[in-house]
XYZ file of C-alpha atoms in Angstrom:
393
model
C 102.065 14.522 36.805
C 98.756 12.625 35.815
C 96.813 11.125 38.552
C 96.078 7.943 36.774
C 98.855 5.551 36.232
C 98.507 2.748 33.645
C 100.665 -0.355 33.311
C 100.315 -1.402 29.719
C 100.942 -4.947 29.550
C 101.822 -6.510 26.174
C 103.665 -9.489 24.479
C 105.264 -7.298 21.958
C 105.362 -3.926 20.254
C 105.257 -3.435 16.585
C 107.579 -3.547 14.543
C 109.821 -5.797 16.707
C 106.618 -8.082 16.921
C 104.266 -8.173 13.942
C 100.703 -8.711 14.473
C 97.603 -6.666 14.874
C 97.636 -6.464 18.585
C 101.274 -5.434 18.597
C 100.376 -2.547 16.078
C 97.490 -1.519 18.025
C 99.671 -1.496 21.128
C 102.360 0.864 19.533
C 99.771 3.211 17.916
C 97.672 3.498 21.150
C 100.578 3.929 23.579
C 101.829 6.880 21.243
C 98.552 8.387 21.106
C 98.190 8.203 24.914
C 101.543 9.764 25.377
C 100.778 12.688 22.990
C 97.708 13.507 25.083
C 99.496 13.209 28.209
C 96.485 12.739 30.577
C 97.739 9.336 31.986
C 101.054 8.010 33.208
C 102.217 5.157 30.986
C 104.547 2.342 31.828
C 104.804 -0.221 29.192
C 105.729 -4.012 29.903
C 107.247 -5.704 26.705
C 109.813 -8.259 25.828
C 112.152 -6.339 23.932
C 115.098 -6.041 26.105
C 117.758 -4.747 23.560
C 115.189 -1.848 22.574
C 114.137 1.358 23.861
C 110.831 1.368 21.854
C 109.626 4.879 22.738
C 112.690 7.106 23.066
C 110.789 9.782 21.260
C 108.278 10.034 24.263
C 110.635 10.353 27.362
C 107.451 10.305 29.584
C 106.720 6.872 28.714
C 108.505 4.284 30.974
C 109.415 1.044 29.781
C 110.070 -2.316 31.561
C 111.659 -5.377 29.805
C 110.738 -8.875 30.742
C 112.143 -12.271 29.233
C 110.122 -13.145 26.151
C 108.223 -16.139 25.400
C 110.619 -19.120 24.808
C 108.779 -20.675 21.684
C 108.306 -23.985 23.729
C 106.083 -26.650 22.139
C 103.399 -26.149 24.794
C 102.255 -22.731 23.726
C 99.655 -22.284 26.535
C 102.170 -23.237 29.109
C 104.579 -20.581 27.529
C 101.903 -17.848 27.762
C 101.247 -18.711 31.446
C 104.902 -18.308 32.424
C 104.855 -15.118 30.539
C 102.109 -13.902 32.424
C 103.783 -14.955 35.606
C 106.516 -12.363 34.856
C 103.927 -9.604 33.890
C 102.224 -10.472 37.310
C 105.137 -9.888 39.210
C 105.787 -6.499 37.541
C 102.149 -5.667 38.365
C 102.360 -6.599 42.040
C 105.349 -3.864 42.104
C 103.036 -1.256 40.757
C 99.951 -1.652 43.143
C 98.690 1.882 42.334
C 98.545 1.172 38.563
C 95.610 0.409 36.375
C 96.540 -2.556 34.442
C 95.673 -2.832 30.675
C 96.066 -6.224 29.145
C 96.737 -6.588 25.386
C 95.532 -10.123 24.863
C 96.274 -12.662 27.303
C 99.136 -10.937 29.072
C 97.719 -11.204 32.411
C 96.260 -14.393 33.618
C 98.693 -15.730 36.495
C 97.200 -14.414 39.739
C 94.411 -12.680 37.970
C 92.087 -13.309 41.192
C 94.417 -10.975 43.121
C 95.033 -8.637 40.260
C 91.720 -8.540 38.753
C 89.993 -5.554 40.378
C 92.352 -3.141 38.463
C 92.593 -5.217 35.125
C 91.016 -3.911 31.888
C 91.385 -7.085 29.398
C 91.335 -6.281 25.853
C 90.829 -9.867 24.009
C 90.649 -8.094 20.576
C 89.180 -10.488 17.680
C 87.769 -13.173 20.295
C 88.753 -16.101 17.844
C 88.042 -18.628 20.380
C 84.366 -17.602 20.288
C 83.994 -17.528 16.484
C 85.017 -21.025 15.362
C 84.550 -21.849 11.573
C 85.030 -25.566 11.809
C 84.655 -28.305 14.303
C 88.661 -28.640 14.521
C 88.577 -24.888 15.387
C 86.106 -25.630 18.173
C 88.581 -28.350 19.577
C 91.578 -26.201 19.188
C 89.804 -23.118 20.596
C 88.423 -24.837 23.588
C 91.369 -24.209 26.176
C 91.399 -20.678 25.010
C 87.708 -20.556 25.599
C 88.270 -21.548 29.245
C 91.094 -19.237 30.006
C 89.187 -16.312 28.106
C 86.158 -17.298 30.536
C 88.435 -17.265 33.542
C 89.776 -13.930 32.895
C 86.128 -12.593 31.922
C 84.997 -13.554 35.539
C 87.880 -11.782 37.282
C 88.889 -8.689 35.247
C 87.333 -5.404 36.271
C 86.574 -4.404 32.551
C 86.569 -6.316 29.476
C 86.804 -4.450 26.119
C 84.688 -5.009 22.865
C 85.623 -3.647 19.679
C 81.839 -3.290 18.620
C 79.293 -4.888 16.614
C 78.846 -8.559 17.100
C 81.982 -8.856 19.286
C 79.999 -6.640 21.767
C 77.197 -9.183 21.481
C 79.447 -12.104 22.238
C 80.759 -10.453 25.203
C 77.431 -9.780 26.520
C 76.786 -13.451 26.718
C 80.047 -14.587 27.855
C 81.063 -11.873 30.652
C 79.508 -12.118 33.747
C 77.800 -8.725 34.922
C 78.307 -7.622 31.169
C 76.182 -4.602 31.724
C 78.860 -3.053 34.038
C 82.093 -4.804 33.070
C 82.035 -4.499 29.054
C 83.298 -1.411 27.557
C 83.414 -0.524 23.973
C 86.651 0.674 22.722
C 86.950 0.512 18.762
C 90.002 0.012 16.727
C 91.586 3.134 15.080
C 93.902 4.187 12.381
C 96.317 7.077 11.207
C 94.216 9.701 8.886
C 96.553 10.523 5.809
C 96.669 14.225 4.610
C 93.621 15.131 2.587
C 96.107 15.699 -0.560
C 96.771 12.051 -0.267
C 93.254 11.051 -0.859
C 92.225 11.182 -4.391
C 88.912 12.131 -5.952
C 88.286 8.794 -7.453
C 84.973 9.172 -9.351
C 85.210 12.540 -11.321
C 85.128 10.424 -14.671
C 84.116 7.280 -16.088
C 87.026 4.805 -16.081
C 87.626 1.917 -18.629
C 88.147 -0.474 -15.784
C 86.604 -0.826 -12.109
C 89.659 -1.592 -9.929
C 88.970 -3.770 -6.794
C 91.618 -4.295 -4.072
C 92.046 -7.193 -1.445
C 94.782 -6.709 1.191
C 95.047 -9.559 3.764
C 96.493 -12.854 4.537
C 96.083 -15.722 1.961
C 94.332 -18.020 4.375
C 90.756 -19.605 4.135
C 89.272 -17.600 6.962
C 89.849 -14.296 4.669
C 87.335 -15.599 2.079
C 90.114 -15.172 -0.503
C 88.888 -18.234 -2.523
C 85.479 -16.606 -2.797
C 87.013 -13.557 -4.133
C 89.088 -15.495 -6.595
C 85.904 -17.294 -7.573
C 83.999 -14.100 -8.267
C 87.084 -12.900 -10.461
C 86.965 -16.262 -12.519
C 83.043 -15.595 -13.084
C 83.592 -12.225 -14.281
C 86.495 -13.441 -16.462
C 83.989 -16.070 -17.964
C 81.545 -13.566 -18.689
C 83.847 -11.493 -20.687
C 83.914 -8.561 -18.029
C 87.646 -8.809 -17.829
C 88.438 -5.410 -18.847
C 85.420 -3.761 -16.916
C 86.437 -5.156 -13.488
C 90.068 -5.560 -12.251
C 91.262 -7.396 -8.966
C 94.433 -6.690 -7.136
C 94.845 -9.451 -4.589
C 97.691 -8.342 -2.384
C 99.336 -10.231 0.564
C 100.644 -13.594 1.354
C 100.065 -16.777 3.456
C 99.415 -20.539 3.284
C 97.255 -20.404 0.345
C 99.309 -18.029 -1.786
C 101.230 -20.412 -4.095
C 98.089 -22.500 -4.950
C 96.047 -19.468 -5.590
C 98.874 -17.729 -7.655
C 98.631 -20.625 -10.289
C 94.858 -20.007 -10.414
C 95.394 -16.127 -10.605
C 97.708 -16.391 -13.544
C 95.006 -17.900 -15.709
C 93.018 -14.851 -15.257
C 93.441 -11.705 -17.248
C 91.573 -9.645 -14.610
C 93.775 -10.763 -11.578
C 97.102 -9.437 -10.283
C 98.615 -10.885 -7.403
C 101.793 -8.987 -6.252
C 102.388 -11.032 -3.234
C 103.569 -9.262 0.054
C 103.333 -5.399 0.154
C 105.630 -3.204 2.277
C 103.901 -0.713 4.583
C 105.447 2.218 2.709
C 103.598 1.149 -0.543
C 100.173 0.718 0.944
C 99.141 4.207 0.206
C 99.817 3.578 -3.459
C 97.414 0.786 -3.548
C 94.771 2.575 -1.674
C 95.083 5.533 -3.910
C 95.036 3.685 -7.149
C 91.998 1.262 -6.622
C 88.347 2.116 -6.566
C 86.865 -0.147 -3.898
C 88.340 -2.458 -1.110
C 86.749 -5.677 -0.686
C 87.272 -8.209 2.322
C 85.157 -11.147 2.200
C 86.509 -12.417 5.759
C 84.794 -15.436 7.688
C 85.923 -14.336 11.114
C 87.267 -10.777 12.127
C 87.585 -8.314 15.014
C 87.505 -4.775 13.865
C 89.780 -4.886 10.767
C 92.419 -2.311 10.662
C 92.852 -2.840 6.907
C 89.275 -1.672 6.211
C 89.896 1.469 8.541
C 93.047 2.153 6.524
C 91.241 1.946 3.027
C 88.488 3.973 4.438
C 91.004 6.638 5.735
C 91.954 6.813 2.000
C 88.243 7.349 0.926
C 87.699 3.823 -0.460
C 84.117 2.482 -0.522
C 84.067 -0.933 1.110
C 82.419 -4.301 0.296
C 82.868 -6.720 3.590
C 81.039 -9.519 5.172
C 79.109 -9.026 8.025
C 81.365 -10.423 10.710
C 83.054 -9.006 13.910
C 82.700 -5.167 14.297
C 82.306 -4.662 10.425
C 78.874 -2.931 10.897
C 80.412 -0.472 12.983
C 82.426 0.543 9.998
C 80.372 0.138 7.127
C 76.830 0.646 6.147
C 74.823 1.759 2.916
C 76.496 5.134 3.121
C 80.114 3.958 2.323
C 79.546 0.356 1.116
C 78.115 -2.875 1.063
C 77.734 -5.354 3.802
C 77.371 -9.036 2.297
C 76.903 -12.561 3.407
C 80.002 -14.938 3.982
C 81.138 -17.644 1.732
C 79.472 -16.182 -1.381
C 81.175 -15.294 -4.725
C 77.793 -14.365 -6.025
C 77.108 -11.838 -3.067
C 80.601 -10.305 -3.899
C 79.826 -9.890 -7.609
C 76.366 -8.580 -6.954
C 77.833 -5.769 -4.707
C 80.583 -4.933 -7.220
C 78.127 -4.821 -9.776
C 75.872 -2.630 -7.706
C 78.542 -0.179 -7.007
C 79.525 0.058 -10.583
C 76.130 0.991 -11.724
C 76.033 3.900 -9.444
C 76.528 7.170 -11.030
C 79.633 9.160 -10.436
C 78.258 11.329 -7.793
C 76.780 8.538 -5.856
C 80.193 6.712 -5.937
C 81.871 9.952 -4.933
C 79.522 10.392 -1.771
C 80.409 6.767 -0.645
C 84.088 7.838 -0.893
C 83.739 10.701 1.101
C 81.414 9.027 3.654
C 84.189 6.370 4.264
C 86.871 9.079 5.148
C 84.490 11.100 7.245
C 83.415 8.171 9.263
C 87.182 7.416 10.324
C 87.859 11.305 10.965
C 84.884 11.451 13.287
C 85.075 7.987 15.080
C 88.285 5.806 14.477
C 91.351 8.258 14.646
C 93.810 7.266 17.322
C 93.359 10.639 19.339
C 89.752 10.050 19.552
C 89.999 6.351 20.569
C 93.061 7.198 23.018
C 90.714 9.680 24.657
C 87.964 7.031 24.984
C 90.623 4.771 26.514
C 91.565 7.413 29.009
C 88.093 7.951 30.024
C 88.082 4.201 31.144
C 91.515 4.261 32.698
C 90.656 7.304 34.971
C 87.137 6.038 35.830
C 88.500 2.402 36.891
C 91.129 4.533 38.899
C 88.610 6.653 40.678
C 86.552 3.405 41.420
C 89.831 1.817 42.974
C 90.465 4.926 45.058
C 86.781 5.398 46.117
C 84.947 2.025 45.793
C 81.722 3.208 47.401
C 81.279 6.004 44.644
C 79.105 5.016 41.631
C 80.783 5.162 38.140
C 80.572 8.561 36.380
C 80.160 7.142 33.068
C 78.125 4.435 30.990
C 80.564 1.527 30.757
C 78.639 -0.425 28.114
C 75.979 0.345 25.445
C 74.563 -3.289 26.038
C 70.928 -3.244 26.502
């Protein structure tokens, strides 16, 4: 049996709960189980399901889910009380908190808590209203930052935010990136072997203002007006609160296709048949959809937010400014003007970067190192840490 035991605390597991953190939980837990170097017990609210029956070494503890009551913060707090009760029953376990799943009694539990806040939305408000709405979460996160033993950063600007927000960040902040599954090489096309009639751009995400979708549609409209409809085509896939309004705009443009929601099993087809992936988002963590596109060898155009600079540079794409349709258009035109060999190098660079840094086996190993080091620190508190917990300087 492994020496290090981890209580993996969640508010849901994909696909029974849908969301980026819930999918991250599912894939990370499975990757850790395959490696077998730490003992995993998962706390989740799906009482009717054995989620990891394919991995008998994973233990599962079911607790009552959140109620959906109107006071969401109070609902979260009561959920964390149930998690805390389980945590106290496992005093020899490192506690890994996915989002705000350990809050109640953090003062007594904190010396063994690794808190992963993911995208840090309360620290990246886009409007004054966002600041007001996010203020209570800002306070809660600050409380957890103070008492948790370790706080996870995904990298890039998120590490900088935590460097300012977390007390003793130099020893508490650990960088553990997001990851994706790497498709077989046979599923990755050689995109740029010959000149194409149309250059095909893909957006995949939520149709919401914070994803920059309106700026991307503005880019498509500008190119349409410049009679470049046949040279550059856009597929804007996904749904969300802006979808119906933007669909009416998109239907007026010959260079735009808006297929709506795309099921997981249909995503590879999109990644395989488009030339470049564009995410003009205004706020982000480390976007899984960009990693997925890179895994299929797609060059990337993305805004400079969150941890996107960890994923994209001049070798595999373009980092652009936020809220700028002109910047999107310029990046598309710069890429289209490259010769086929240069475009193919960018494609290969995307996939190679994922394979070397952002697949689940590698990221699970990095998590293991943090789990094991914290466990050793708890067992031998006078012994100095045997690894560098943060690249902050």
